Amino acid sequence: MRRFTIKTALTCALSIITAGIIILSATSFYGISAVYANLEDIGGPLTKRQALAGAVKTEFIGLRLAVAKVSIAKGDPDAIRKALVGEKAQADKLAGMISEYQAIARTGKGKVLVDKIASSVAAYVDVSNTLANLWIAGKNDEAQVISDNKIPSVAAAAADSVDDLLKYIDSRITDTVADAAATKSQITALMMIMSGLSIMFAIAGMWYVISGVANPIGKLADAMRRLAGGDLHSQVPFAGRKDELGNMAEAVEVFRNAGLENKRLEAEAAEARRLQEET
């Protein structure tokens, strides 16, 4: 199996560590953005809609009181007309708030619920006006039937529609908080995993640099010092490695072999001189 070169190995290790850092940074940014968006939604649009829905409920209670005043004044047409003026003002105020909510409704269900409030309140006002006209016309029996049966049921339906909207907003806030918590947990877990992997790759990279590069270079340097000191019989380490260190070791091996060859030639020359002198 061909060994990776030191350059390739270090490049791969640094690339993996860099990719881990980039992914970790992107994950952190995404998590912070997602949690901030949830918190911004709670602190902004949802809170505004919740406050407006609460105001709608308060004004609807005011409308019911105005309708009750019309019924209380049933024996006095002038008092009924006066009460109707107050009821209309209250109904117009409530209608304005409902229209304001319709303008800021963002979800399909929210729009359906606020439209239901608008229609149920309009039905309640129509029944109340019909009742007032019957009182004014002196049709007390017919008016009493509507007062006892129709008015309570229509008012209850309108009140339920307002309560449904408030419950829906509360559930949206609860769900948004839960989503923020879940996102935080997921991002935290992912960041821990990425941090752990980055640390593992960093440790592996350091181990490779120390054991695969620094230590072999030190051993090769020792071999070169021995060679420079005249020790030509010590083996040069890592001559068989297929990377940059192997190339360096092969170059040192060339010098060692050249030194051995020079010594052999010097020994042969000395022997030749000795034989010549003897002759």
PDB file of N, CA, C and O in Angstrom, residues 31-89:
ATOM      1  N   GLY A  31     -27.974  28.206  14.729  1.00  0.00           N
ATOM      2  CA  GLY A  31     -28.674  28.013  15.998  1.00  0.00           C
ATOM      3  C   GLY A  31     -29.035  29.327  16.658  1.00  0.00           C
ATOM      4  O   GLY A  31     -30.164  29.516  17.133  1.00  0.00           O
ATOM      5  N   ILE A  32     -28.081  30.253  16.685  1.00  0.00           N
ATOM      6  CA  ILE A  32     -28.350  31.554  17.291  1.00  0.00           C
ATOM      7  C   ILE A  32     -29.456  32.277  16.526  1.00  0.00           C
ATOM      8  O   ILE A  32     -30.352  32.876  17.118  1.00  0.00           O
ATOM      9  N   SER A  33     -29.398  32.203  15.181  1.00  0.00           N
ATOM     10  CA  SER A  33     -30.411  32.874  14.365  1.00  0.00           C
ATOM     11  C   SER A  33     -31.792  32.274  14.591  1.00  0.00           C
ATOM     12  O   SER A  33     -32.788  33.003  14.698  1.00  0.00           O
ATOM     13  N   ALA A  34     -31.863  30.932  14.673  1.00  0.00           N
ATOM     14  CA  ALA A  34     -33.160  30.270  14.848  1.00  0.00           C
ATOM     15  C   ALA A  34     -33.761  30.606  16.209  1.00  0.00           C
ATOM     16  O   ALA A  34     -34.947  30.927  16.321  1.00  0.00           O
ATOM     17  N   VAL A  35     -32.934  30.536  17.258  1.00  0.00           N
ATOM     18  CA  VAL A  35     -33.435  30.847  18.607  1.00  0.00           C
ATOM     19  C   VAL A  35     -33.839  32.315  18.692  1.00  0.00           C
ATOM     20  O   VAL A  35     -34.879  32.659  19.273  1.00  0.00           O
ATOM     21  N   TYR A  36     -33.016  33.190  18.086  1.00  0.00           N
ATOM     22  CA  TYR A  36     -33.345  34.616  18.114  1.00  0.00           C
ATOM     23  C   TYR A  36     -34.645  34.888  17.369  1.00  0.00           C
ATOM     24  O   TYR A  36     -35.461  35.714  17.804  1.00  0.00           O
ATOM     25  N   ALA A  37     -34.853  34.188  16.225  1.00  0.00           N
ATOM     26  CA  ALA A  37     -36.092  34.382  15.467  1.00  0.00           C
ATOM     27  C   ALA A  37     -37.302  33.973  16.296  1.00  0.00           C
ATOM     28  O   ALA A  37     -38.340  34.643  16.285  1.00  0.00           O
ATOM     29  N   ASN A  38     -37.177  32.861  17.027  1.00  0.00           N
ATOM     30  CA  ASN A  38     -38.285  32.424  17.883  1.00  0.00           C
ATOM     31  C   ASN A  38     -38.564  33.433  18.991  1.00  0.00           C
ATOM     32  O   ASN A  38     -39.719  33.784  19.260  1.00  0.00           O
ATOM     33  N   LEU A  39     -37.496  33.891  19.618  1.00  0.00           N
ATOM     34  CA  LEU A  39     -37.671  34.869  20.694  1.00  0.00           C
ATOM     35  C   LEU A  39     -38.227  36.188  20.157  1.00  0.00           C
ATOM     36  O   LEU A  39     -39.059  36.836  20.806  1.00  0.00           O
ATOM     37  N   GLU A  40     -37.770  36.576  18.960  1.00  0.00           N
ATOM     38  CA  GLU A  40     -38.270  37.809  18.351  1.00  0.00           C
ATOM     39  C   GLU A  40     -39.749  37.674  18.020  1.00  0.00           C
ATOM     40  O   GLU A  40     -40.521  38.635  18.170  1.00  0.00           O
ATOM     41  N   ASP A  41     -40.146  36.473  17.571  1.00  0.00           N
ATOM     42  CA  ASP A  41     -41.557  36.239  17.253  1.00  0.00           C
ATOM     43  C   ASP A  41     -42.406  36.325  18.513  1.00  0.00           C
ATOM     44  O   ASP A  41     -43.516  36.867  18.508  1.00  0.00           O
ATOM     45  N   ILE A  42     -41.874  35.771  19.622  1.00  0.00           N
ATOM     46  CA  ILE A  42     -42.612  35.832  20.893  1.00  0.00           C
ATOM     47  C   ILE A  42     -42.696  37.269  21.387  1.00  0.00           C
ATOM     48  O   ILE A  42     -43.745  37.738  21.826  1.00  0.00           O
ATOM     49  N   GLY A  43     -41.566  37.965  21.339  1.00  0.00           N
ATOM     50  CA  GLY A  43     -41.533  39.322  21.868  1.00  0.00           C
ATOM     51  C   GLY A  43     -42.164  40.361  20.965  1.00  0.00           C
ATOM     52  O   GLY A  43     -42.430  41.485  21.407  1.00  0.00           O
ATOM     53  N   GLY A  44     -42.419  40.011  19.705  1.00  0.00           N
ATOM     54  CA  GLY A  44     -42.973  40.981  18.777  1.00  0.00           C
ATOM     55  C   GLY A  44     -44.376  40.653  18.332  1.00  0.00           C
ATOM     56  O   GLY A  44     -45.359  40.936  19.031  1.00  0.00           O
ATOM     57  N   PRO A  45     -44.528  40.004  17.161  1.00  0.00           N
ATOM     58  CA  PRO A  45     -45.865  39.760  16.591  1.00  0.00           C
ATOM     59  C   PRO A  45     -46.800  38.970  17.496  1.00  0.00           C
ATOM     60  O   PRO A  45     -47.973  39.321  17.644  1.00  0.00           O
ATOM     61  N   LEU A  46     -46.287  37.888  18.106  1.00  0.00           N
ATOM     62  CA  LEU A  46     -47.176  37.067  18.937  1.00  0.00           C
ATOM     63  C   LEU A  46     -47.676  37.837  20.150  1.00  0.00           C
ATOM     64  O   LEU A  46     -48.856  37.761  20.513  1.00  0.00           O
ATOM     65  N   THR A  47     -46.774  38.577  20.791  1.00  0.00           N
ATOM     66  CA  THR A  47     -47.175  39.358  21.955  1.00  0.00           C
ATOM     67  C   THR A  47     -48.178  40.441  21.565  1.00  0.00           C
ATOM     68  O   THR A  47     -49.162  40.690  22.280  1.00  0.00           O
ATOM     69  N   LYS A  48     -47.936  41.064  20.415  1.00  0.00           N
ATOM     70  CA  LYS A  48     -48.869  42.103  19.944  1.00  0.00           C
ATOM     71  C   LYS A  48     -50.236  41.511  19.659  1.00  0.00           C
ATOM     72  O   LYS A  48     -51.274  42.082  20.041  1.00  0.00           O
ATOM     73  N   ARG A  49     -50.257  40.347  18.999  1.00  0.00           N
ATOM     74  CA  ARG A  49     -51.552  39.725  18.705  1.00  0.00           C
ATOM     75  C   ARG A  49     -52.252  39.258  19.978  1.00  0.00           C
ATOM     76  O   ARG A  49     -53.482  39.338  20.083  1.00  0.00           O
ATOM     77  N   GLN A  50     -51.455  38.785  20.934  1.00  0.00           N
ATOM     78  CA  GLN A  50     -52.054  38.353  22.199  1.00  0.00           C
ATOM     79  C   GLN A  50     -52.693  39.540  22.922  1.00  0.00           C
ATOM     80  O   GLN A  50     -53.808  39.448  23.450  1.00  0.00           O
ATOM     81  N   ALA A  51     -51.973  40.670  22.950  1.00  0.00           N
ATOM     82  CA  ALA A  51     -52.506  41.864  23.606  1.00  0.00           C
ATOM     83  C   ALA A  51     -53.756  42.370  22.884  1.00  0.00           C
ATOM     84  O   ALA A  51     -54.742  42.768  23.525  1.00  0.00           O
ATOM     85  N   LEU A  52     -53.725  42.325  21.544  1.00  0.00           N
ATOM     86  CA  LEU A  52     -54.876  42.806  20.780  1.00  0.00           C
ATOM     87  C   LEU A  52     -56.074  41.882  20.973  1.00  0.00           C
ATOM     88  O   LEU A  52     -57.220  42.351  21.101  1.00  0.00           O
ATOM     89  N   ALA A  53     -55.831  40.563  21.021  1.00  0.00           N
ATOM     90  CA  ALA A  53     -56.925  39.622  21.261  1.00  0.00           C
ATOM     91  C   ALA A  53     -57.519  39.826  22.648  1.00  0.00           C
ATOM     92  O   ALA A  53     -58.744  39.743  22.844  1.00  0.00           O
ATOM     93  N   GLY A  54     -56.651  40.127  23.627  1.00  0.00           N
ATOM     94  CA  GLY A  54     -57.154  40.424  24.964  1.00  0.00           C
ATOM     95  C   GLY A  54     -58.004  41.679  24.974  1.00  0.00           C
ATOM     96  O   GLY A  54     -59.039  41.744  25.660  1.00  0.00           O
ATOM     97  N   ALA A  55     -57.576  42.680  24.204  1.00  0.00           N
ATOM     98  CA  ALA A  55     -58.366  43.909  24.118  1.00  0.00           C
ATOM     99  C   ALA A  55     -59.707  43.652  23.428  1.00  0.00           C
ATOM    100  O   ALA A  55     -60.734  44.229  23.810  1.00  0.00           O
ATOM    101  N   VAL A  56     -59.705  42.768  22.415  1.00  0.00           N
ATOM    102  CA  VAL A  56     -60.966  42.416  21.746  1.00  0.00           C
ATOM    103  C   VAL A  56     -61.930  41.783  22.745  1.00  0.00           C
ATOM    104  O   VAL A  56     -63.134  42.096  22.766  1.00  0.00           O
ATOM    105  N   LYS A  57     -61.395  40.906  23.586  1.00  0.00           N
ATOM    106  CA  LYS A  57     -62.255  40.264  24.585  1.00  0.00           C
ATOM    107  C   LYS A  57     -62.820  41.294  25.567  1.00  0.00           C
ATOM    108  O   LYS A  57     -64.014  41.260  25.921  1.00  0.00           O
ATOM    109  N   THR A  58     -61.976  42.226  25.986  1.00  0.00           N
ATOM    110  CA  THR A  58     -62.426  43.276  26.913  1.00  0.00           C
ATOM    111  C   THR A  58     -63.519  44.134  26.280  1.00  0.00           C
ATOM    112  O   THR A  58     -64.554  44.436  26.913  1.00  0.00           O
ATOM    113  N   GLU A  59     -63.317  44.530  25.031  1.00  0.00           N
ATOM    114  CA  GLU A  59     -64.302  45.363  24.350  1.00  0.00           C
ATOM    115  C   GLU A  59     -65.589  44.588  24.063  1.00  0.00           C
ATOM    116  O   GLU A  59     -66.680  45.174  24.033  1.00  0.00           O
ATOM    117  N   PHE A  60     -65.464  43.265  23.856  1.00  0.00           N
ATOM    118  CA  PHE A  60     -66.681  42.469  23.656  1.00  0.00           C
ATOM    119  C   PHE A  60     -67.499  42.420  24.948  1.00  0.00           C
ATOM    120  O   PHE A  60     -68.739  42.457  24.907  1.00  0.00           O
ATOM    121  N   ILE A  61     -66.800  42.340  26.065  1.00  0.00           N
ATOM    122  CA  ILE A  61     -67.515  42.412  27.344  1.00  0.00           C
ATOM    123  C   ILE A  61     -68.244  43.752  27.455  1.00  0.00           C
ATOM    124  O   ILE A  61     -69.398  43.837  27.921  1.00  0.00           O
ATOM    125  N   GLY A  62     -67.568  44.827  27.009  1.00  0.00           N
ATOM    126  CA  GLY A  62     -68.210  46.148  27.002  1.00  0.00           C
ATOM    127  C   GLY A  62     -69.424  46.171  26.095  1.00  0.00           C
ATOM    128  O   GLY A  62     -70.448  46.805  26.417  1.00  0.00           O
ATOM    129  N   LEU A  63     -69.353  45.472  24.959  1.00  0.00           N
ATOM    130  CA  LEU A  63     -70.496  45.404  24.047  1.00  0.00           C
ATOM    131  C   LEU A  63     -71.662  44.658  24.693  1.00  0.00           C
ATOM    132  O   LEU A  63     -72.830  45.065  24.557  1.00  0.00           O
ATOM    133  N   ARG A  64     -71.381  43.617  25.405  1.00  0.00           N
ATOM    134  CA  ARG A  64     -72.449  42.869  26.081  1.00  0.00           C
ATOM    135  C   ARG A  64     -73.127  43.742  27.145  1.00  0.00           C
ATOM    136  O   ARG A  64     -74.352  43.681  27.330  1.00  0.00           O
ATOM    137  N   LEU A  65     -72.335  44.568  27.812  1.00  0.00           N
ATOM    138  CA  LEU A  65     -72.931  45.476  28.795  1.00  0.00           C
ATOM    139  C   LEU A  65     -73.822  46.501  28.093  1.00  0.00           C
ATOM    140  O   LEU A  65     -74.909  46.849  28.606  1.00  0.00           O
ATOM    141  N   ALA A  66     -73.367  46.973  26.907  1.00  0.00           N
ATOM    142  CA  ALA A  66     -74.181  47.939  26.161  1.00  0.00           C
ATOM    143  C   ALA A  66     -75.484  47.308  25.694  1.00  0.00           C
ATOM    144  O   ALA A  66     -76.559  47.937  25.727  1.00  0.00           O
ATOM    145  N   VAL A  67     -75.435  46.058  25.263  1.00  0.00           N
ATOM    146  CA  VAL A  67     -76.643  45.345  24.851  1.00  0.00           C
ATOM    147  C   VAL A  67     -77.570  45.140  26.050  1.00  0.00           C
ATOM    148  O   VAL A  67     -78.805  45.268  25.946  1.00  0.00           O
ATOM    149  N   ALA A  68     -76.983  44.857  27.184  1.00  0.00           N
ATOM    150  CA  ALA A  68     -77.788  44.675  28.392  1.00  0.00           C
ATOM    151  C   ALA A  68     -78.519  45.969  28.761  1.00  0.00           C
ATOM    152  O   ALA A  68     -79.671  45.939  29.229  1.00  0.00           O
ATOM    153  N   LYS A  69     -77.874  47.116  28.542  1.00  0.00           N
ATOM    154  CA  LYS A  69     -78.515  48.401  28.831  1.00  0.00           C
ATOM    155  C   LYS A  69     -79.737  48.616  27.935  1.00  0.00           C
ATOM    156  O   LYS A  69     -80.734  49.202  28.363  1.00  0.00           O
ATOM    157  N   VAL A  70     -79.635  48.125  26.690  1.00  0.00           N
ATOM    158  CA  VAL A  70     -80.788  48.239  25.773  1.00  0.00           C
ATOM    159  C   VAL A  70     -81.957  47.444  26.321  1.00  0.00           C
ATOM    160  O   VAL A  70     -83.111  47.908  26.319  1.00  0.00           O
ATOM    161  N   SER A  71     -81.687  46.260  26.794  1.00  0.00           N
ATOM    162  CA  SER A  71     -82.758  45.421  27.347  1.00  0.00           C
ATOM    163  C   SER A  71     -83.322  46.004  28.634  1.00  0.00           C
ATOM    164  O   SER A  71     -84.535  45.933  28.893  1.00  0.00           O
ATOM    165  N   ILE A  72     -82.447  46.579  29.438  1.00  0.00           N
ATOM    166  CA  ILE A  72     -82.909  47.188  30.694  1.00  0.00           C
ATOM    167  C   ILE A  72     -83.872  48.346  30.420  1.00  0.00           C
ATOM    168  O   ILE A  72     -84.833  48.589  31.162  1.00  0.00           O
ATOM    169  N   ALA A  73     -83.621  49.084  29.323  1.00  0.00           N
ATOM    170  CA  ALA A  73     -84.447  50.247  28.977  1.00  0.00           C
ATOM    171  C   ALA A  73     -85.663  49.866  28.139  1.00  0.00           C
ATOM    172  O   ALA A  73     -86.257  50.725  27.469  1.00  0.00           O
ATOM    173  N   LYS A  74     -86.089  48.616  28.160  1.00  0.00           N
ATOM    174  CA  LYS A  74     -87.135  48.134  27.261  1.00  0.00           C
ATOM    175  C   LYS A  74     -88.478  48.839  27.430  1.00  0.00           C
ATOM    176  O   LYS A  74     -89.271  48.874  26.505  1.00  0.00           O
ATOM    177  N   GLY A  75     -88.760  49.435  28.570  1.00  0.00           N
ATOM    178  CA  GLY A  75     -90.045  50.124  28.747  1.00  0.00           C
ATOM    179  C   GLY A  75     -90.023  51.571  28.291  1.00  0.00           C
ATOM    180  O   GLY A  75     -91.055  52.246  28.297  1.00  0.00           O
ATOM    181  N   ASP A  76     -88.848  52.070  27.899  1.00  0.00           N
ATOM    182  CA  ASP A  76     -88.707  53.486  27.539  1.00  0.00           C
ATOM    183  C   ASP A  76     -88.036  53.585  26.178  1.00  0.00           C
ATOM    184  O   ASP A  76     -86.820  53.406  26.063  1.00  0.00           O
ATOM    185  N   PRO A  77     -88.818  53.872  25.102  1.00  0.00           N
ATOM    186  CA  PRO A  77     -88.232  53.943  23.762  1.00  0.00           C
ATOM    187  C   PRO A  77     -87.080  54.929  23.650  1.00  0.00           C
ATOM    188  O   PRO A  77     -86.084  54.662  22.969  1.00  0.00           O
ATOM    189  N   ASP A  78     -87.206  56.101  24.305  1.00  0.00           N
ATOM    190  CA  ASP A  78     -86.122  57.093  24.232  1.00  0.00           C
ATOM    191  C   ASP A  78     -84.855  56.552  24.888  1.00  0.00           C
ATOM    192  O   ASP A  78     -83.736  56.751  24.380  1.00  0.00           O
ATOM    193  N   ALA A  79     -85.025  55.872  26.020  1.00  0.00           N
ATOM    194  CA  ALA A  79     -83.867  55.296  26.700  1.00  0.00           C
ATOM    195  C   ALA A  79     -83.242  54.194  25.853  1.00  0.00           C
ATOM    196  O   ALA A  79     -82.011  54.028  25.820  1.00  0.00           O
ATOM    197  N   ILE A  80     -84.109  53.454  25.132  1.00  0.00           N
ATOM    198  CA  ILE A  80     -83.585  52.405  24.250  1.00  0.00           C
ATOM    199  C   ILE A  80     -82.748  53.015  23.142  1.00  0.00           C
ATOM    200  O   ILE A  80     -81.641  52.530  22.832  1.00  0.00           O
ATOM    201  N   ARG A  81     -83.273  54.104  22.547  1.00  0.00           N
ATOM    202  CA  ARG A  81     -82.531  54.748  21.459  1.00  0.00           C
ATOM    203  C   ARG A  81     -81.185  55.292  21.972  1.00  0.00           C
ATOM    204  O   ARG A  81     -80.166  55.214  21.278  1.00  0.00           O
ATOM    205  N   LYS A  82     -81.221  55.844  23.144  1.00  0.00           N
ATOM    206  CA  LYS A  82     -79.985  56.361  23.733  1.00  0.00           C
ATOM    207  C   LYS A  82     -78.993  55.231  23.994  1.00  0.00           C
ATOM    208  O   LYS A  82     -77.780  55.366  23.741  1.00  0.00           O
ATOM    209  N   ALA A  83     -79.527  54.120  24.497  1.00  0.00           N
ATOM    210  CA  ALA A  83     -78.657  52.968  24.746  1.00  0.00           C
ATOM    211  C   ALA A  83     -78.106  52.415  23.436  1.00  0.00           C
ATOM    212  O   ALA A  83     -76.967  51.921  23.376  1.00  0.00           O
ATOM    213  N   LEU A  84     -78.919  52.481  22.375  1.00  0.00           N
ATOM    214  CA  LEU A  84     -78.460  52.006  21.074  1.00  0.00           C
ATOM    215  C   LEU A  84     -77.279  52.823  20.545  1.00  0.00           C
ATOM    216  O   LEU A  84     -76.393  52.290  19.870  1.00  0.00           O
ATOM    217  N   VAL A  85     -77.295  54.128  20.856  1.00  0.00           N
ATOM    218  CA  VAL A  85     -76.167  54.978  20.440  1.00  0.00           C
ATOM    219  C   VAL A  85     -74.878  54.488  21.097  1.00  0.00           C
ATOM    220  O   VAL A  85     -73.821  54.364  20.458  1.00  0.00           O
ATOM    221  N   GLY A  86     -74.973  54.210  22.403  1.00  0.00           N
ATOM    222  CA  GLY A  86     -73.795  53.693  23.104  1.00  0.00           C
ATOM    223  C   GLY A  86     -73.373  52.317  22.595  1.00  0.00           C
ATOM    224  O   GLY A  86     -72.178  52.024  22.462  1.00  0.00           O
ATOM    225  N   GLU A  87     -74.379  51.486  22.273  1.00  0.00           N
ATOM    226  CA  GLU A  87     -74.063  50.154  21.745  1.00  0.00           C
ATOM    227  C   GLU A  87     -73.355  50.249  20.397  1.00  0.00           C
ATOM    228  O   GLU A  87     -72.385  49.527  20.135  1.00  0.00           O
ATOM    229  N   LYS A  88     -73.839  51.164  19.537  1.00  0.00           N
ATOM    230  CA  LYS A  88     -73.202  51.317  18.228  1.00  0.00           C
ATOM    231  C   LYS A  88     -71.762  51.790  18.365  1.00  0.00           C
ATOM    232  O   LYS A  88     -70.860  51.316  17.651  1.00  0.00           O
ATOM    233  N   ALA A  89     -71.519  52.730  19.282  1.00  0.00           N
ATOM    234  CA  ALA A  89     -70.154  53.221  19.478  1.00  0.00           C
ATOM    235  C   ALA A  89     -69.239  52.086  19.950  1.00  0.00           C
ATOM    236  O   ALA A  89     -68.097  51.945  19.480  1.00  0.00           O
TER     237      ALA A  89
END
